[in-house]
Short mmCIF file of C-alpha atoms in Angstrom, two decimals:
data_model
loop_
_atom_site.label_atom_id
_atom_site.label_comp_id
_atom_site.label_asym_id
_atom_site.label_seq_id
_atom_site.Cartn_x
_atom_site.Cartn_y
_atom_site.Cartn_z
CA MET S 39 -23.16 25.12 31.00
CA SER S 40 -23.54 22.14 28.93
CA PRO S 41 -21.84 18.89 30.37
CA PRO S 42 -18.03 18.01 29.00
CA SER S 43 -18.51 15.88 25.60
CA ASN S 44 -17.27 12.40 25.55
CA ASN S 45 -16.63 12.51 22.13
CA LEU S 46 -13.01 12.13 21.19
CA LYS S 47 -13.55 14.72 18.40
CA ASP S 48 -14.74 17.55 20.76
CA ILE S 49 -11.57 17.62 22.76
CA PRO S 50 -9.54 20.45 21.86
CA ILE S 51 -5.90 19.77 20.52
CA TYR S 52 -3.25 22.31 21.56
CA THR S 53 0.12 21.86 19.70
CA GLN S 54 3.05 23.62 20.87
CA ALA S 55 5.73 24.34 18.24
CA GLU S 56 9.12 22.78 18.47
CA GLU S 57 11.74 24.80 19.17
CA ALA S 58 14.16 24.28 16.53
CA TYR S 59 17.58 23.46 17.22
CA SER S 60 20.47 22.21 14.83
CA VAL S 61 22.88 19.38 15.67
CA GLY S 62 24.45 19.92 12.29
CA ASN S 63 23.18 17.02 10.41
CA ILE S 64 22.04 18.96 7.67
CA ARG S 65 25.34 20.37 6.45
CA ALA S 66 26.61 16.85 5.93
CA LEU S 67 23.58 16.03 4.12
CA LEU S 68 23.60 19.00 1.69
CA ALA S 69 27.23 18.18 0.93
CA GLU S 70 26.39 14.94 0.00
CA ILE S 71 23.41 16.10 -2.35
CA ALA S 72 26.03 18.45 -3.93
CA ALA S 73 28.10 15.51 -4.67
CA ARG S 74 25.44 13.43 -6.16
CA LEU S 75 24.34 16.40 -8.28
CA GLU S 76 27.76 16.67 -9.61
CA LYS S 77 27.91 13.17 -10.81
CA LEU S 78 24.54 13.60 -12.45
CA ASP S 79 25.94 16.98 -14.42
CA GLU S 80 28.91 15.20 -15.58
CA ASN S 81 27.54 11.83 -16.45
CA GLY S 82 24.00 11.63 -15.94
CA GLU S 83 24.83 9.24 -13.08
CA THR S 84 21.70 9.01 -10.94
CA GLY S 85 21.74 8.54 -6.93
CA MET S 86 19.09 8.36 -4.09
CA ILE S 87 19.63 9.30 -0.38
CA ASP S 88 17.09 7.60 2.31
CA LEU S 89 16.17 10.03 4.85
CA ASN S 90 14.47 7.39 6.68
CA SER S 91 17.46 6.21 8.53
CA LEU S 92 19.17 9.38 8.91
CA PRO S 93 19.11 11.27 12.51
CA PHE S 94 17.11 14.33 12.71
CA SER S 95 16.71 16.73 15.88
CA PRO S 96 13.12 18.24 15.89
CA GLY S 97 13.40 21.42 13.35
CA GLU S 98 16.29 19.95 11.22
CA TYR S 99 13.87 18.02 9.18
CA GLU S 100 12.06 21.29 8.28
CA GLN S 101 15.08 23.15 7.95
CA LEU S 102 16.10 20.97 5.02
CA ARG S 103 12.98 21.48 3.39
CA GLN S 104 13.25 25.15 3.81
CA ILE S 105 16.84 24.99 2.52
CA LEU S 106 15.76 22.69 -0.60
CA GLY S 107 12.49 24.36 -1.29
CA GLN S 108 10.01 23.63 -4.15
CA GLY S 109 10.52 24.13 -7.71
CA GLU S 110 8.34 23.84 -10.69
CA VAL S 111 7.39 20.31 -10.56
CA SER S 112 5.00 18.46 -8.11
CA ALA S 113 3.43 14.95 -8.69
CA ARG S 114 1.25 12.80 -6.54
CA ILE S 115 1.01 9.15 -7.47
CA GLU S 116 -2.05 7.00 -5.95
CA ALA S 117 -0.93 3.26 -5.47
CA ILE S 118 -1.79 1.82 -2.37
CA GLY S 119 -1.50 4.97 -0.50
CA PRO S 120 -0.41 8.35 -1.82
CA SER S 121 3.04 9.58 -3.06
CA GLU S 122 4.28 13.07 -3.23
CA ILE S 123 7.24 13.64 -5.45
CA ILE S 124 8.58 17.47 -5.90
CA GLU S 125 11.40 18.90 -7.68
CA THR S 126 13.03 21.32 -5.21
CA HIS S 127 14.79 24.48 -6.18
CA TYR S 128 17.58 22.70 -7.51
CA PRO S 129 16.62 20.77 -10.67
CA GLY S 130 17.64 17.29 -10.60
CA VAL S 131 17.15 17.26 -6.93
CA TRP S 132 13.86 15.60 -6.18
CA TRP S 133 12.14 14.81 -2.83
CA VAL S 134 10.16 11.49 -2.85
CA THR S 135 7.95 10.74 -0.15
CA HIS S 136 5.68 7.51 -0.06
CA TYR S 137 2.76 7.46 2.21
CA ASN S 138 0.76 4.52 3.14
CA VAL S 139 -3.18 4.33 2.95
CA GLU S 140 -3.07 5.68 6.34
CA GLY S 141 -0.78 8.61 5.85
CA ASP S 142 2.16 7.33 7.60
CA ILE S 143 5.37 8.11 5.84
CA VAL S 144 7.17 4.43 4.40
CA ALA S 145 9.91 5.75 2.75
CA ASP S 146 11.28 9.26 2.13
CA MET S 147 14.23 10.05 0.12
CA ILE S 148 16.05 12.75 -2.08
CA GLU S 149 16.56 11.21 -5.48
CA ILE S 150 19.21 12.80 -7.76
CA ALA S 151 17.80 12.22 -11.30
CA ARG S 152 16.37 13.81 -14.40
CA LEU S 153 13.10 12.19 -13.32
CA PRO S 154 12.57 9.75 -10.49
CA GLU S 155 12.25 6.19 -11.00
CA ILE S 156 8.73 5.72 -9.74
CA ILE S 157 7.06 8.43 -11.99
CA LYS S 158 8.08 6.71 -14.74
CA SER S 159 5.55 3.86 -16.31
CA GLN S 160 6.98 0.50 -15.80
CA PRO S 161 7.39 -2.02 -18.69
CA GLU S 162 5.02 -4.66 -17.11
CA ASP S 163 2.34 -2.14 -16.34
CA VAL S 164 2.71 -0.90 -20.28
CA HIS S 165 2.46 -4.40 -21.52
CA ALA S 166 -0.91 -5.37 -19.33
CA GLY S 167 -2.59 -2.17 -20.23
CA LEU S 168 -1.52 -2.81 -23.65
CA GLU S 169 -3.66 -5.74 -23.42
CA ARG S 170 -6.39 -4.14 -21.94
CA LEU S 171 -6.85 -1.53 -24.55
CA LYS S 172 -6.61 -4.22 -27.45
CA ALA S 173 -9.41 -5.94 -25.74
CA GLN S 174 -11.32 -2.82 -25.48
CA LEU S 175 -10.62 -2.32 -29.60
CA ASN S 176 -12.00 -5.96 -30.21
CA MET D 78 -7.24 -25.72 -1.14
CA MET D 79 -4.01 -23.61 -0.50
CA ASP D 80 -2.39 -21.66 -3.48
CA TYR D 81 1.12 -20.92 -3.68
CA GLU D 82 1.51 -19.04 -6.93
CA THR D 83 4.36 -16.55 -7.52
CA LEU D 84 3.87 -12.84 -5.73
CA GLY D 85 3.75 -11.63 -9.41
CA GLU D 86 0.61 -13.69 -10.13
CA ARG D 87 -1.01 -12.72 -7.06
CA LEU D 88 -0.31 -9.08 -6.96
CA ALA D 89 -1.80 -9.19 -10.88
CA GLN D 90 -4.89 -10.83 -9.84
CA GLN D 91 -5.43 -8.16 -7.17
CA GLY D 92 -5.13 -5.45 -9.75
CA VAL D 93 -1.95 -4.12 -7.94
CA SER D 94 0.48 -2.29 -10.42
CA ARG D 95 4.02 -2.89 -10.80
CA ARG D 96 4.40 0.85 -9.85
CA ALA D 97 2.93 -0.10 -6.43
CA PHE D 98 4.85 -2.82 -5.98
CA LEU D 99 7.72 -0.72 -6.53
CA LYS D 100 6.66 1.38 -4.02
CA PHE D 101 6.70 -1.18 -1.61
CA CYS D 102 9.83 -2.86 -2.40
CA THR D 103 11.13 0.85 -1.89
CA ALA D 104 9.84 0.84 1.58
CA MET D 105 11.35 -2.46 2.15
CA ALA D 106 14.59 -1.29 0.97
CA SER D 107 14.47 1.82 3.25
CA LEU D 108 13.45 -0.99 6.38
CA MET D 109 16.03 -3.34 5.53
CA ALA D 110 18.57 -0.47 5.70
CA LEU D 111 19.75 -1.61 2.21
CA PRO D 112 20.72 1.25 -0.54
CA PRO D 113 17.48 2.45 -1.80
CA GLY D 114 18.69 1.99 -5.66
CA THR D 115 18.17 -1.95 -4.75
CA ALA D 116 14.24 -1.29 -4.79
CA THR D 117 14.23 -2.36 -8.38
CA ALA D 118 16.44 -5.49 -7.99
CA ILE D 119 13.90 -6.61 -4.66
CA ALA D 120 11.12 -6.15 -6.77
CA GLU D 121 11.88 -8.30 -9.66
CA ALA D 122 13.30 -11.24 -6.95
CA LEU D 123 10.02 -10.89 -5.09
CA ILE D 124 7.84 -10.90 -7.89
CA LYS D 125 9.10 -14.35 -9.21
CA ALA D 126 9.35 -15.60 -5.64
CA ARG D 127 6.81 -18.65 -4.74
CA ARG D 128 4.55 -17.49 -1.71
CA PRO D 129 5.86 -19.60 1.28
CA SER D 130 3.57 -21.19 3.73
CA VAL D 131 3.72 -19.64 7.26
CA ILE D 132 2.34 -21.31 10.03
CA TRP D 133 1.88 -19.10 13.14
CA LEU D 134 1.96 -20.67 16.75
CA SER D 135 0.93 -18.38 19.68
CA PHE D 136 1.64 -19.76 23.06
CA GLN D 137 2.18 -17.78 26.36
CA GLU D 138 1.46 -14.17 25.05
CA CYS D 139 -0.50 -11.09 25.62
CA THR D 140 -1.19 -10.73 21.27
CA GLY D 141 0.66 -7.70 21.39
CA CYS D 142 3.13 -8.95 18.69
CA THR D 143 0.13 -9.49 16.56
CA GLU D 144 -1.35 -6.54 17.11
CA SER D 145 1.84 -4.61 16.36
CA LEU D 146 1.73 -6.15 12.84
CA THR D 147 -1.88 -5.83 11.89
CA ARG D 148 -2.48 -2.40 12.85
CA SER D 149 -4.88 -1.75 10.15
CA TYR D 150 -7.88 -3.14 8.48
CA SER D 151 -7.52 -1.26 5.16
CA PRO D 152 -5.20 -2.29 2.64
CA THR D 153 -1.74 -0.71 3.26
CA LEU D 154 1.56 -1.42 2.18
CA GLU D 155 2.12 -3.66 5.51
CA SER D 156 -0.67 -5.40 4.57
CA LEU D 157 0.85 -6.56 1.30
CA ILE D 158 3.39 -9.12 3.56
CA PHE D 159 0.04 -10.94 3.99
CA ASP D 160 0.19 -11.19 0.23
CA MET D 161 3.74 -12.07 0.13
CA ILE D 162 3.06 -15.11 2.17
CA SER D 163 0.56 -17.83 2.61
CA LEU D 164 -0.74 -17.51 6.15
CA ASP D 165 -1.72 -21.16 7.04
CA TYR D 166 -2.43 -21.20 10.55
CA HIS D 167 -2.76 -18.24 12.98
CA HIS D 168 -5.09 -18.44 15.83
CA THR D 169 -6.38 -14.81 16.05
CA LEU D 170 -6.54 -14.39 12.01
CA GLN D 171 -7.75 -17.30 10.81
CA ALA D 172 -11.49 -18.19 10.01
CA ALA D 173 -11.25 -21.58 11.02
CA SER D 174 -11.11 -23.08 14.54
CA GLY D 175 -11.06 -26.30 16.38
CA THR D 176 -10.19 -29.53 14.27
CA ALA D 177 -10.68 -27.77 11.13
CA ALA D 178 -7.90 -25.30 11.77
CA GLU D 179 -5.43 -27.99 13.04
CA ALA D 180 -6.18 -30.00 9.91
CA ALA D 181 -5.30 -26.80 8.08
CA ARG D 182 -1.89 -26.42 9.74
CA GLU D 183 -1.10 -30.31 9.15
CA THR D 184 -2.07 -30.07 5.58
CA ALA D 185 0.17 -27.01 5.01
CA MET D 186 2.98 -29.05 6.72
CA LYS D 187 2.58 -31.95 4.81
CA GLU D 188 2.35 -30.27 1.33
CA ASN D 189 5.34 -27.98 1.94
CA TYR D 190 7.44 -30.22 4.17
CA GLY D 191 10.90 -28.74 4.47
CA LYS D 192 9.97 -25.35 3.23
CA TYR D 193 7.38 -23.72 5.68
CA LEU D 194 8.25 -20.89 8.10
CA VAL D 195 7.13 -21.38 11.60
CA VAL D 196 6.64 -18.12 13.33
CA VAL D 197 6.37 -18.49 17.12
CA ASP D 198 5.12 -15.50 19.48
CA GLY D 199 4.84 -16.12 23.24
CA SER D 200 6.98 -18.02 25.41
CA ILE D 201 6.69 -21.91 26.12
CA PRO D 202 6.04 -23.21 29.56
CA ILE D 203 7.86 -26.45 30.58
CA GLY D 204 7.14 -26.50 34.28
CA ASN D 205 3.87 -28.31 33.68
CA PRO D 206 2.20 -29.09 30.37
CA GLY D 207 -1.15 -28.01 31.83
CA TYR D 208 0.06 -24.06 31.86
CA GLY D 209 -0.67 -24.24 28.12
CA ALA D 210 -2.32 -26.40 25.60
CA HIS D 211 -4.13 -26.63 22.39
CA GLY D 212 -6.97 -28.95 22.12
CA GLY D 213 -5.14 -31.39 24.73
CA VAL D 214 -1.44 -31.07 23.00
CA SER D 215 0.74 -28.89 25.60
CA PHE D 216 2.51 -26.25 23.93
CA VAL D 217 6.17 -27.79 24.11
CA ASP D 218 4.59 -30.83 21.73
CA HIS D 219 2.94 -28.42 19.52
CA LEU D 220 6.16 -26.52 19.05
CA GLN D 221 8.37 -29.70 18.59
CA GLN D 222 5.64 -31.29 16.57
CA THR D 223 5.38 -28.18 14.00
CA VAL D 224 8.94 -27.23 13.61
CA LYS D 225 9.70 -30.94 12.42
CA GLY D 226 9.52 -29.70 8.87
CA ALA D 227 9.83 -25.98 8.84
CA ALA D 228 12.71 -24.33 6.83
CA ALA D 229 13.19 -21.79 9.43
CA ILE D 230 11.67 -20.28 12.77
CA ILE D 231 11.01 -16.86 13.35
CA ALA D 232 10.61 -15.99 17.07
CA VAL D 233 8.41 -12.75 17.07
CA GLY D 234 8.61 -10.87 20.48
CA THR D 235 10.83 -10.86 23.76
CA CYS D 236 8.50 -14.03 24.90
CA ALA D 237 9.36 -16.05 22.29
CA ALA D 238 13.05 -14.82 21.75
CA PHE D 239 13.99 -14.65 25.56
CA GLY D 240 11.20 -15.73 27.52
CA GLY D 241 9.58 -12.03 28.29
CA ILE D 242 7.44 -11.61 30.81
CA PRO D 243 6.33 -15.03 31.72
CA ASN D 244 10.26 -15.70 32.19
CA ALA D 245 10.59 -12.72 34.83
CA LYS D 246 11.10 -13.59 38.27
CA PRO D 247 9.78 -15.87 39.70
CA ASN D 248 8.87 -17.82 36.65
CA PRO D 249 6.05 -19.61 38.04
CA THR D 250 5.20 -21.43 34.77
CA GLY D 251 8.92 -22.40 33.86
CA ALA D 252 8.61 -20.25 30.53
CA VAL D 253 11.42 -20.48 28.36
CA SER D 254 12.30 -19.23 24.75
CA VAL D 255 11.86 -21.15 21.47
CA SER D 256 15.77 -21.19 21.11
CA ASP D 257 15.77 -22.69 24.59
CA LEU D 258 13.82 -26.00 23.20
CA ILE D 259 14.73 -26.04 19.52
CA LYS D 260 18.29 -26.73 18.46
CA ASP D 261 18.17 -28.19 15.02
CA LYS D 262 16.62 -25.33 13.33
CA PRO D 263 17.74 -22.09 12.24
CA ILE D 264 15.84 -19.67 14.29
CA ILE D 265 15.87 -15.85 14.26
CA ASN D 266 14.85 -13.55 16.99
CA ILE D 267 12.92 -10.49 16.56
CA SER D 268 12.80 -9.24 19.84
CA GLY D 269 11.27 -6.20 21.79
CA CYS D 270 7.71 -5.87 23.61
CA PRO D 271 6.36 -5.63 21.01
CA PRO D 272 8.72 -5.70 18.03
CA ILE D 273 8.64 -2.77 15.59
CA PRO D 274 6.03 -3.76 12.99
CA ALA D 275 8.24 -3.28 10.28
CA VAL D 276 11.30 -5.19 11.40
CA ILE D 277 8.62 -8.63 11.16
CA THR D 278 7.77 -7.13 7.68
CA GLY D 279 11.73 -6.70 6.73
CA VAL D 280 12.69 -9.87 7.98
CA LEU D 281 9.94 -11.88 5.75
CA ALA D 282 10.89 -9.49 2.76
CA HIS D 283 14.65 -10.37 3.14
CA TYR D 284 13.88 -14.01 3.29
CA LEU D 285 11.78 -13.77 0.28
CA THR D 286 14.15 -11.74 -1.86
CA PHE D 287 17.59 -13.72 -0.90
CA GLY D 288 15.90 -16.93 -0.05
CA GLU D 289 17.92 -17.31 3.34
CA LEU D 290 17.59 -15.35 6.84
CA PRO D 291 19.87 -12.02 7.16
CA GLU D 292 22.94 -11.82 9.08
CA LEU D 293 22.29 -12.22 13.06
CA ASP D 294 24.14 -10.90 15.98
CA GLU D 295 25.10 -13.06 19.03
CA LEU D 296 21.53 -13.38 20.30
CA GLY D 297 19.88 -14.41 16.97
CA ARG D 298 18.96 -11.12 15.88
CA PRO D 299 19.08 -9.56 12.58
CA LYS D 300 21.96 -6.97 12.42
CA SER D 301 20.33 -4.41 9.96
CA PHE D 302 17.86 -3.66 12.79
CA TYR D 303 19.41 -5.08 16.02
CA GLY D 304 22.92 -3.83 15.00
CA GLN D 305 23.05 -0.70 16.99
CA THR D 306 21.86 0.57 20.44
CA ILE D 307 19.21 3.30 20.64
CA HIS D 308 21.73 5.34 22.18
CA ASP D 309 24.04 5.13 18.99
CA ARG D 310 21.18 6.48 17.12
CA CYS D 311 19.08 8.72 19.70
CA TYR D 312 18.85 12.54 18.36
CA ARG D 313 19.24 13.39 21.94
CA ARG D 314 22.94 12.10 22.01
CA PRO D 315 24.47 15.86 21.79
CA PHE D 316 22.81 16.49 24.97
CA TYR D 317 24.56 12.97 26.71
CA ASP D 318 27.83 14.38 25.28
CA GLN D 319 27.62 17.59 26.62
CA GLY D 320 26.62 16.33 30.23
CA LYS D 321 22.93 17.94 29.75
CA PHE D 322 20.31 15.70 31.68
CA ALA D 323 16.58 15.87 33.13
CA LYS D 324 16.76 15.10 36.41
CA SER D 325 13.24 14.72 36.95
CA PHE D 326 10.31 14.20 34.70
CA ASP D 327 9.07 17.50 34.53
CA ASP D 328 12.04 19.57 35.40
CA GLU D 329 13.93 22.39 33.09
CA GLY D 330 15.80 19.86 31.48
CA ALA D 331 12.97 17.44 30.60
CA ARG D 332 11.15 20.33 29.00
CA ASN D 333 14.07 21.33 27.08
CA GLY D 334 14.39 18.02 25.40
CA TRP D 335 17.55 16.98 27.20
CA CYS D 336 19.08 13.62 27.75
CA LEU D 337 16.86 11.05 30.05
CA PHE D 338 20.11 8.91 30.94
CA GLU D 339 19.59 10.02 34.76
CA LEU D 340 16.05 9.11 34.77
CA GLY D 341 16.55 5.33 33.83
CA CYS D 342 17.00 5.15 30.05
CA LYS D 343 18.44 1.96 29.20
CA GLY D 344 19.20 3.04 25.64
CA PRO D 345 22.92 2.42 26.04
CA THR D 346 22.47 -0.91 26.34
CA THR D 347 19.71 -1.88 24.21
CA HIS D 348 19.79 -2.97 20.53
CA ASN D 349 16.88 -1.93 18.41
CA ALA D 350 15.51 0.37 15.73
CA CYS D 351 13.35 2.44 17.44
CA ALA D 352 15.31 5.62 17.27
CA THR D 353 15.60 5.65 13.44
CA THR D 354 12.41 3.80 12.38
CA LYS D 355 10.37 4.95 15.46
CA TRP D 356 6.62 3.78 16.25
CA ASN D 357 3.12 4.43 15.08
CA GLY D 358 4.32 5.26 11.31
CA GLY D 359 7.39 7.23 12.49
CA THR D 360 5.48 9.22 14.60
CA SER D 361 7.69 9.18 17.80
CA PHE D 362 9.55 6.87 20.11
CA PRO D 363 9.64 6.64 23.80
CA ILE D 364 12.41 9.26 24.64
CA GLU D 365 11.24 11.76 21.99
CA SER D 366 7.98 11.56 24.20
CA GLY D 367 9.77 12.29 27.13
CA HIS D 368 10.36 8.67 28.56
CA GLY D 369 13.55 6.57 28.83
CA CYS D 370 13.94 3.34 27.10
CA LEU D 371 12.97 0.43 29.03
CA GLY D 372 15.54 -1.94 27.38
CA CYS D 373 12.44 -4.20 26.06
CA SER D 374 14.65 -6.09 23.39
CA GLU D 375 17.28 -7.39 25.35
CA PRO D 376 16.98 -10.71 27.32
CA HIS D 377 15.39 -10.43 30.83
CA PHE D 378 14.94 -6.69 30.85
CA TRP D 379 12.12 -7.02 33.33
CA ASP D 380 14.74 -8.29 35.97
CA ALA D 381 17.11 -5.98 35.35
CA GLY D 382 16.74 -3.33 37.83
CA SER D 383 14.52 -0.31 38.09
CA PHE D 384 13.53 1.50 34.82
CA TYR D 385 13.74 4.72 36.70
CA THR D 386 17.23 4.00 37.95
CA PRO D 387 20.32 4.97 35.95
CA LEU D 388 22.30 2.65 34.29
CA SER D 389 25.53 4.00 36.10
CA ALA D 390 24.02 3.97 39.69
CA PRO D 391 26.51 1.69 41.57
CA THR D 392 24.95 -1.80 42.09
CA GLU D 393 28.43 -3.28 43.54
CA ASN D 394 30.66 -2.06 46.14
CA ILE D 395 32.48 -0.01 44.13
CA ALA D 396 34.39 2.18 46.40
CA THR D 397 36.08 4.67 43.99
CA VAL D 398 32.38 5.83 42.83
CA ALA D 399 30.55 7.72 45.37
CA ALA D 400 26.85 6.98 45.34
CA GLY D 401 25.08 9.67 43.65
CA ALA D 402 27.81 11.35 41.82
CA ALA D 403 27.25 13.06 38.88
CA VAL D 404 27.79 11.47 35.40
CA VAL D 405 30.99 12.13 34.38
CA GLY D 406 31.48 10.50 30.70
CA ALA D 407 30.91 7.84 28.55
CA GLY D 408 33.68 5.58 30.20
CA VAL D 409 32.30 5.79 33.41
CA ALA D 410 28.80 4.93 32.25
CA VAL D 411 29.96 1.84 29.92
CA ALA D 412 32.12 0.27 32.73
CA LEU D 413 29.36 0.47 35.27
CA SER D 414 26.82 -0.76 32.33
CA ALA D 415 29.06 -3.64 32.22
CA ALA D 416 28.73 -4.38 36.01
CA ASP D 417 25.29 -4.12 35.67
CA ARG D 418 25.25 -6.75 33.21
CA ALA D 419 27.25 -9.21 35.04
CA LYS D 420 24.41 -8.48 37.85
CA LYS D 421 21.65 -9.32 35.48
CA ARG D 422 23.70 -12.63 34.47
CA ARG D 423 23.48 -13.50 38.17
CA ALA D 424 20.06 -12.65 38.65
CA GLN D 425 19.26 -14.97 35.68
CA GLN D 426 21.05 -17.75 37.29
CA ALA D 427 18.86 -17.51 40.47
CA HIS D 428 15.81 -17.61 38.71
CA GLU D 429 13.76 -20.39 40.45
CA LYS D 430 12.29 -22.42 37.11
CA MET D 431 9.09 -24.43 38.41
CA THR D 432 10.10 -28.08 37.13
CA VAL D 433 7.50 -31.06 37.50
CA LYS D 434 9.33 -32.06 40.58
CA ASP D 435 8.37 -29.05 42.48
CA LEU D 436 4.32 -29.68 41.81
#
């Protein structure tokens, strides 16, 4: 039998699935999403809900993912770490998650809009890009 | 040469796109508990902000606070904080040492008189100047000299904010906090042992965005991070409310993730953001990992009784509460917590601080 390895990578990892239990946070959140989606429907008013500050018991966050699901659009941004944006089963309800370079979540939100702000090209970046392109042409 | 250009100029130099910066500001807004839609406004304010000079003074500390803030070597959103400021003096992070380092500090102070920020970690020993000195200058003198032209002081960590572990009984060095010594400058206390790194970043971002320190509680801590107790935002709160407690560390209740009140959790009397912001990039926090809160962001938490005795355990002769009685509800626990706080105050007063006379 070979001696036990001292290499951290060789130590097997055993994960136990969390037993999900709900403490009712999801229902309230869905009601808020519905209210904001109503505003978007009526007059185009956008909204954002920050998930970071909401208490979720283990399992509730995954439940929310399951309920909102994934729709037709997914986008990935690489800007000082990745950001993942998906449109949920409900058009106009987007889930935007920002990660830092190490994969830690730094912001997690539900955005109610026709398109999340972060996907749009920023005016300053457009201008800077134009200067670069003009320089390229000369 | 020190260079205090605007943040916008610096980011453009480094090739950081406005979109990337907007992402950073979204993270900051989330941290500062501001409505997420304000990220754009924050970005606009920060872009124009002139990077302030920051002088970081380290005294009787374990360097945990610096470690907490600098937990990576690759460019991250958190490291953008170092782009937001001009860190002109820091023992662990600066390249210079000795007289060159002190010269850098003095130049920064002179060039930015009245506008620089002083960050302090570690407590200051007043028992005997010999307990802590840089290049022959005692910590006390160093602090008092450096804060003369400061716009504000940020006391990072429980040591700088409240005295921390050096201040714990019997306090052999006469350790005191920054606010014990400095009375004429605005001081913000970011307590915690260590503080959550995001809180340090959030306070600096707030200062840069709004040009002033955020709203503080009666202990000088920013309300947006310390306004609620761990207990207020703990995901195990429903178990507390239902009276489901773990009685020992490996029993059925513990394995079911029940409330850790009876195992000494100090959540109800501890103000911090651990329950929502969590640690290690949102991985977990003590209670979620199965251990009660130590109360590390509160003054004198080292002397506040055992970490494993429940807050409700009788510490006075309360005849009406039998020892070992089961916790019956929030009202009883709060009343007894108040009694515990009185005991803590008496314990504080009994601290024997070393004075020069004692030596």
